[in-house]
């Protein structure tokens, strides 16, 4: 996600950002600048006193420190002839999207695994939001992707989430349908003819004065499900401006994925611990 602004009067870039980004700390604004997340008229700018002119377009992109200088290789958690599972860093798209068709996990992994004599084709089994880190699965054929998806309702998907406040009770289930509001690209929680069933289970693992660490399990897999459900509960994710407030990164990590492998029936479980920048959100 990104925020876009049109400059209405001449100003220095940092002064402009401090004025426009209400509720942001100066530290977060400077972090976006120094990591190349601020784009002026289509070009990254990292100079605080860069002069803005009337009519300039300023875009503040989602934070993804590991992505600012490009990612050459991805951490592979598991691979066989049919499936490849990676640890996706926060700030990296799972697949191509409007405005970004080169720097995404699918393209990077294809390049990483291909050789001059053999190009590797991959199909995404599922997706993670750009600012969510963790377990992401690809298939080496369309047939395997479809076979895994046929049994996706039996997959176990476990996430870690850093949220605002302290849920009370500390564990529970959110059984609220979701529907996408296309203009705002935001999930709306509640009953509606277009809403689809969505069930999220959560259990508080650790609490602080202002934030809590939750383990979250998805019974369904709707887009933005955890983000929308936790905001509805009154405990939005840290670093999620769409449903809460911004931060250095979004407090969501895909911790574990367990599936039944097609053809063999063997249960496979993939897990990767939360990265340091995620755990730092608890401080």
CSV table of C-alpha atoms in Angstrom, one decimal:
chain,number,residue,atom,x,y,z
A,1,UNK,CA,0.0,0.0,0.0
A,2,UNK,CA,1.2,3.6,-0.6
A,3,UNK,CA,0.0,7.1,0.1
A,4,UNK,CA,0.0,9.7,-2.8
A,5,UNK,CA,0.0,13.5,-2.5
A,6,UNK,CA,0.0,16.4,-5.0
A,7,UNK,CA,2.2,19.4,-3.9
A,8,UNK,CA,0.2,22.6,-3.7
A,9,UNK,CA,3.0,25.0,-2.6
A,10,UNK,CA,6.8,25.0,-2.7
A,11,UNK,CA,8.3,23.2,0.2
A,12,UNK,CA,11.2,21.0,1.4
A,13,UNK,CA,10.5,17.3,1.1
A,14,UNK,CA,10.8,16.4,4.9
A,15,UNK,CA,8.7,19.4,5.9
A,16,UNK,CA,6.0,18.4,3.3
A,17,UNK,CA,6.0,14.8,4.6
A,18,UNK,CA,5.7,15.9,8.3
A,19,UNK,CA,2.7,18.1,7.3
A,20,UNK,CA,0.9,15.4,5.2
A,21,UNK,CA,1.5,12.3,7.2
A,22,UNK,CA,-0.6,13.0,10.2
A,23,UNK,CA,0.0,10.7,13.2
A,24,UNK,CA,3.4,9.5,11.9
A,25,UNK,CA,6.5,9.8,14.0
A,26,UNK,CA,9.4,11.8,12.7
A,27,UNK,CA,11.5,8.6,13.0
A,28,UNK,CA,9.1,6.6,10.8
A,29,UNK,CA,9.1,9.4,8.2
A,30,UNK,CA,12.9,9.6,8.1
A,31,UNK,CA,13.1,5.8,7.9
A,32,UNK,CA,10.9,5.8,4.7
A,33,UNK,CA,13.1,8.5,3.2
A,34,UNK,CA,16.4,6.8,3.9
A,35,UNK,CA,15.3,3.4,2.6
A,36,UNK,CA,14.0,4.8,-0.7
A,37,UNK,CA,10.3,4.5,0.0
A,38,UNK,CA,9.6,8.1,-0.9
A,39,UNK,CA,9.1,8.7,-4.7
A,40,UNK,CA,8.8,12.1,-6.3
A,41,UNK,CA,7.5,12.2,-9.9
A,42,UNK,CA,8.3,8.5,-10.3
A,43,UNK,CA,11.9,8.6,-8.9
A,44,UNK,CA,13.1,7.6,-5.4
A,45,UNK,CA,14.4,10.6,-3.4
A,46,UNK,CA,16.3,10.2,-0.1
A,47,UNK,CA,17.4,13.8,0.4
A,48,UNK,CA,15.5,15.5,3.3
A,49,UNK,CA,15.7,19.0,1.9
A,50,UNK,CA,14.8,18.1,-1.7
A,51,UNK,CA,12.8,21.0,-3.0
A,52,UNK,CA,9.3,20.3,-4.1
A,53,UNK,CA,7.5,22.4,-6.7
A,54,UNK,CA,3.8,23.0,-7.2
A,55,UNK,CA,2.2,20.1,-9.1
A,56,UNK,CA,4.9,17.5,-8.0
A,57,UNK,CA,3.5,14.0,-7.3
A,58,UNK,CA,4.8,12.4,-4.0
A,59,UNK,CA,4.3,8.8,-3.2
A,60,UNK,CA,5.2,7.2,0.2
A,61,UNK,CA,5.5,3.4,-0.4
A,62,UNK,CA,5.1,0.6,2.1
A,63,UNK,CA,8.3,-0.1,4.1
A,64,UNK,CA,10.3,-3.1,3.1
A,65,UNK,CA,13.9,-2.5,4.2
A,66,UNK,CA,15.2,-5.7,2.6
A,67,UNK,CA,13.7,-4.8,-0.7
A,68,UNK,CA,15.1,-1.3,-1.2
A,69,UNK,CA,18.4,-2.5,-2.7
A,70,UNK,CA,16.8,-5.5,-4.4
A,71,UNK,CA,16.7,-9.1,-3.5
A,72,UNK,CA,19.0,-11.5,-5.4
A,73,UNK,CA,18.0,-14.7,-3.7
A,74,UNK,CA,15.2,-16.0,-1.5
A,75,UNK,CA,15.5,-18.4,1.4
A,76,UNK,CA,14.1,-21.8,0.4
A,77,UNK,CA,12.6,-23.7,3.3
A,78,UNK,CA,11.6,-26.9,1.3
A,79,UNK,CA,11.8,-28.2,-2.3
A,80,UNK,CA,11.0,-31.3,-4.2
A,81,UNK,CA,10.1,-32.0,-7.8
A,82,UNK,CA,6.6,-30.6,-7.3
A,83,UNK,CA,6.7,-28.0,-4.5
A,84,UNK,CA,8.9,-25.2,-3.4
A,85,UNK,CA,8.4,-23.2,-0.2
A,86,UNK,CA,10.2,-20.0,0.6
A,87,UNK,CA,10.5,-17.5,3.4
A,88,UNK,CA,9.1,-14.3,1.9
A,89,UNK,CA,10.5,-11.1,3.3
A,90,UNK,CA,8.2,-8.2,4.2
A,91,UNK,CA,8.0,-5.6,1.5
A,92,UNK,CA,8.1,-8.1,-1.4
A,93,UNK,CA,5.0,-8.9,-3.6
A,94,UNK,CA,4.2,-12.5,-4.0
A,95,UNK,CA,3.4,-12.2,-7.7
A,96,UNK,CA,3.2,-9.4,-10.2
A,97,UNK,CA,0.8,-6.5,-9.7
A,98,UNK,CA,-0.1,-3.3,-11.4
A,99,UNK,CA,2.9,-1.1,-11.5
A,100,UNK,CA,5.3,-3.9,-10.4
A,101,UNK,CA,5.9,-6.8,-12.7
A,102,UNK,CA,9.6,-7.6,-12.1
A,103,UNK,CA,10.5,-7.4,-8.5
A,104,UNK,CA,8.3,-10.0,-6.9
A,105,UNK,CA,8.8,-13.4,-5.3
A,106,UNK,CA,7.6,-15.4,-8.3
A,107,UNK,CA,10.0,-13.7,-10.7
A,108,UNK,CA,13.0,-13.7,-8.3
A,109,UNK,CA,12.5,-17.4,-7.5
A,110,UNK,CA,12.2,-18.4,-11.2
A,111,UNK,CA,15.5,-16.6,-11.9
A,112,UNK,CA,17.1,-18.1,-8.8
A,113,UNK,CA,16.3,-21.7,-9.9
A,114,UNK,CA,16.7,-21.4,-13.6
A,115,UNK,CA,19.9,-22.2,-15.5
A,116,UNK,CA,21.1,-21.1,-19.0
A,117,UNK,CA,19.9,-24.4,-20.3
A,118,UNK,CA,16.7,-24.9,-18.3
A,119,UNK,CA,14.1,-22.2,-17.4
A,120,UNK,CA,12.0,-23.1,-14.4
A,121,UNK,CA,8.3,-22.5,-14.4
A,122,UNK,CA,6.4,-21.9,-11.2
A,123,UNK,CA,2.8,-21.4,-10.2
A,124,UNK,CA,1.8,-19.7,-6.9
A,125,UNK,CA,-0.3,-22.0,-4.6
A,126,UNK,CA,-1.4,-19.1,-2.4
A,127,UNK,CA,-0.3,-15.5,-1.8
A,128,UNK,CA,0.8,-13.2,1.1
A,129,UNK,CA,0.3,-9.5,1.2
A,130,UNK,CA,3.3,-7.4,0.3
A,131,UNK,CA,4.0,-6.4,3.9
A,132,UNK,CA,3.5,-9.9,5.4
A,133,UNK,CA,6.6,-12.1,5.9
A,134,UNK,CA,6.8,-15.8,6.1
A,135,UNK,CA,5.9,-19.2,4.5
A,136,UNK,CA,4.9,-19.0,0.9
A,137,UNK,CA,4.4,-22.0,-1.5
A,138,UNK,CA,4.8,-22.5,-5.2
A,139,UNK,CA,4.2,-25.5,-7.4
A,140,UNK,CA,6.3,-26.5,-10.4
A,141,UNK,CA,3.3,-27.3,-12.5
A,142,UNK,CA,-0.2,-26.1,-13.0
A,143,UNK,CA,-1.5,-29.6,-12.2
A,144,UNK,CA,0.2,-29.7,-8.8
A,145,UNK,CA,-1.0,-26.2,-8.0
A,146,UNK,CA,-4.6,-27.2,-8.7
A,147,UNK,CA,-4.2,-30.5,-6.7
A,148,UNK,CA,-2.9,-28.6,-3.7
A,149,UNK,CA,-5.7,-26.1,-3.9
A,150,UNK,CA,-8.3,-28.8,-4.1
A,151,UNK,CA,-7.3,-29.8,-0.6
A,152,UNK,CA,-6.6,-26.3,0.6
A,153,UNK,CA,-9.6,-26.4,3.0
A,154,UNK,CA,-7.6,-29.0,5.1
A,155,UNK,CA,-4.5,-26.8,5.2
A,156,UNK,CA,-3.5,-25.4,8.6
A,157,UNK,CA,-2.4,-21.8,8.4
A,158,UNK,CA,-0.8,-20.2,11.5
A,159,UNK,CA,0.3,-16.6,11.7
A,160,UNK,CA,1.9,-14.4,14.3
A,161,UNK,CA,0.3,-10.9,14.7
A,162,UNK,CA,1.4,-7.9,16.7
A,163,UNK,CA,-1.7,-5.8,17.5
A,164,UNK,CA,-2.6,-2.7,19.4
A,165,UNK,CA,-3.8,-3.2,23.0
A,166,UNK,CA,-4.6,-6.4,24.9
A,167,UNK,CA,-7.5,-8.6,23.7
A,168,UNK,CA,-10.0,-9.5,26.4
A,169,UNK,CA,-10.6,-12.3,26.6
A,170,UNK,CA,-7.1,-13.3,25.6
A,171,UNK,CA,-8.3,-15.9,23.1
A,172,UNK,CA,-11.3,-16.5,21.0
A,173,UNK,CA,-12.8,-16.9,17.6
A,174,UNK,CA,-14.0,-14.2,15.2
A,175,UNK,CA,-16.8,-15.5,13.0
A,176,UNK,CA,-17.7,-12.5,10.9
A,177,UNK,CA,-18.3,-12.5,7.1
A,178,UNK,CA,-16.2,-10.3,4.8
A,179,UNK,CA,-16.7,-8.6,1.5
A,180,UNK,CA,-14.4,-6.4,-0.5
A,181,UNK,CA,-15.2,-2.8,-1.0
A,182,UNK,CA,-13.5,-2.4,-4.4
A,183,UNK,CA,-13.1,1.4,-4.5
A,184,UNK,CA,-11.2,1.5,-1.2
A,185,UNK,CA,-9.8,-2.0,-1.7
A,186,UNK,CA,-10.7,-2.7,1.9
A,187,UNK,CA,-12.6,-5.6,3.5
A,188,UNK,CA,-15.9,-4.7,5.2
A,189,UNK,CA,-16.9,-6.9,8.1
A,190,UNK,CA,-20.5,-7.9,8.7
A,191,UNK,CA,-23.6,-9.4,7.2
A,192,UNK,CA,-24.2,-8.6,3.6
A,193,UNK,CA,-25.6,-10.4,0.5
A,194,UNK,CA,-22.1,-10.3,-1.0
A,195,UNK,CA,-20.2,-11.2,2.2
A,196,UNK,CA,-18.4,-14.6,2.5
A,197,UNK,CA,-17.9,-16.7,5.5
A,198,UNK,CA,-14.6,-16.0,7.4
A,199,UNK,CA,-13.4,-17.5,10.6
A,200,UNK,CA,-10.3,-16.5,12.6
A,201,UNK,CA,-9.0,-18.1,15.8
A,202,UNK,CA,-6.6,-16.2,18.0
A,203,UNK,CA,-4.6,-16.8,21.2
A,204,UNK,CA,-2.6,-14.2,23.0
A,205,UNK,CA,1.1,-15.3,23.4
A,206,UNK,CA,2.6,-12.2,25.1
A,207,UNK,CA,1.3,-8.8,26.2
A,208,UNK,CA,2.9,-5.4,26.8
A,209,UNK,CA,1.6,-2.0,27.9
A,210,UNK,CA,0.4,-1.1,24.5
A,211,UNK,CA,0.7,-4.1,22.2
A,212,UNK,CA,0.2,-7.9,22.2
A,213,UNK,CA,1.6,-10.8,20.3
A,214,UNK,CA,-1.1,-13.2,19.0
A,215,UNK,CA,-0.9,-16.6,17.4
A,216,UNK,CA,-3.7,-16.7,14.8
A,217,UNK,CA,-5.1,-19.6,12.9
A,218,UNK,CA,-7.2,-19.3,9.8
A,219,UNK,CA,-10.2,-21.6,9.3
A,220,UNK,CA,-10.9,-19.7,6.0
A,221,UNK,CA,-8.5,-17.8,3.9
A,222,UNK,CA,-10.1,-14.6,2.7
A,223,UNK,CA,-8.1,-11.7,1.5
A,224,UNK,CA,-7.0,-9.4,4.3
A,225,UNK,CA,-8.9,-11.7,6.7
A,226,UNK,CA,-6.6,-11.3,9.8
A,227,UNK,CA,-6.2,-7.6,9.2
A,228,UNK,CA,-9.9,-6.9,8.9
A,229,UNK,CA,-11.0,-9.2,11.7
A,230,UNK,CA,-8.5,-7.8,14.2
A,231,UNK,CA,-9.5,-4.3,13.4
A,232,UNK,CA,-13.1,-5.2,13.8
A,233,UNK,CA,-12.2,-6.6,17.3
A,234,UNK,CA,-10.7,-3.3,18.2
A,235,UNK,CA,-7.1,-4.5,18.0
A,236,UNK,CA,-5.7,-3.6,14.6
A,237,UNK,CA,-2.3,-4.8,13.4
A,238,UNK,CA,0.6,-2.6,14.1
A,239,UNK,CA,1.9,-1.0,10.8
A,240,UNK,CA,-1.3,-1.5,8.9
A,241,UNK,CA,-2.5,1.9,7.7
A,242,UNK,CA,-5.4,0.4,5.7
A,243,UNK,CA,-7.1,-0.9,8.8
A,244,UNK,CA,-5.3,0.9,11.6
A,245,UNK,CA,-2.2,3.0,11.8
A,246,UNK,CA,1.2,3.0,10.1
A,247,UNK,CA,4.5,1.7,11.5
A,248,UNK,CA,7.9,0.6,10.4
A,249,UNK,CA,6.5,-2.7,9.1
A,250,UNK,CA,3.2,-4.6,9.3
A,251,UNK,CA,2.8,-6.9,12.3
A,252,UNK,CA,1.9,-10.0,10.4
A,253,UNK,CA,4.1,-13.1,9.8
A,254,UNK,CA,3.1,-16.4,8.2
A,255,UNK,CA,4.6,-18.7,10.8
A,256,UNK,CA,3.5,-22.2,9.7
A,257,UNK,CA,1.7,-23.9,6.8
A,258,UNK,CA,0.7,-27.6,6.9
A,259,UNK,CA,-0.8,-29.4,3.9
A,260,UNK,CA,-1.5,-33.0,2.8
A,261,UNK,CA,0.7,-33.6,-0.2
A,262,UNK,CA,-1.1,-34.7,-3.3
A,263,UNK,CA,-0.2,-38.2,-4.7
A,264,UNK,CA,1.3,-39.4,-1.4
A,265,UNK,CA,-1.1,-38.3,1.3
A,266,UNK,CA,1.9,-37.4,3.5
A,267,UNK,CA,1.4,-34.4,5.8
A,268,UNK,CA,4.0,-31.7,5.2
A,269,UNK,CA,4.6,-28.8,7.6
A,270,UNK,CA,6.7,-25.8,6.9
A,271,UNK,CA,7.7,-23.2,9.4
A,272,UNK,CA,10.0,-20.1,9.7
A,273,UNK,CA,10.5,-18.0,12.8
A,274,UNK,CA,9.5,-14.4,13.0
A,275,UNK,CA,12.3,-12.0,11.8
A,276,UNK,CA,14.0,-9.5,14.0
A,277,UNK,CA,12.1,-6.5,12.6
A,278,UNK,CA,8.8,-8.2,13.4
A,279,UNK,CA,9.7,-8.9,17.0
A,280,UNK,CA,10.9,-5.4,17.4
A,281,UNK,CA,7.3,-4.2,17.0
A,282,UNK,CA,6.6,-5.5,20.5
A,283,UNK,CA,9.0,-3.0,22.2
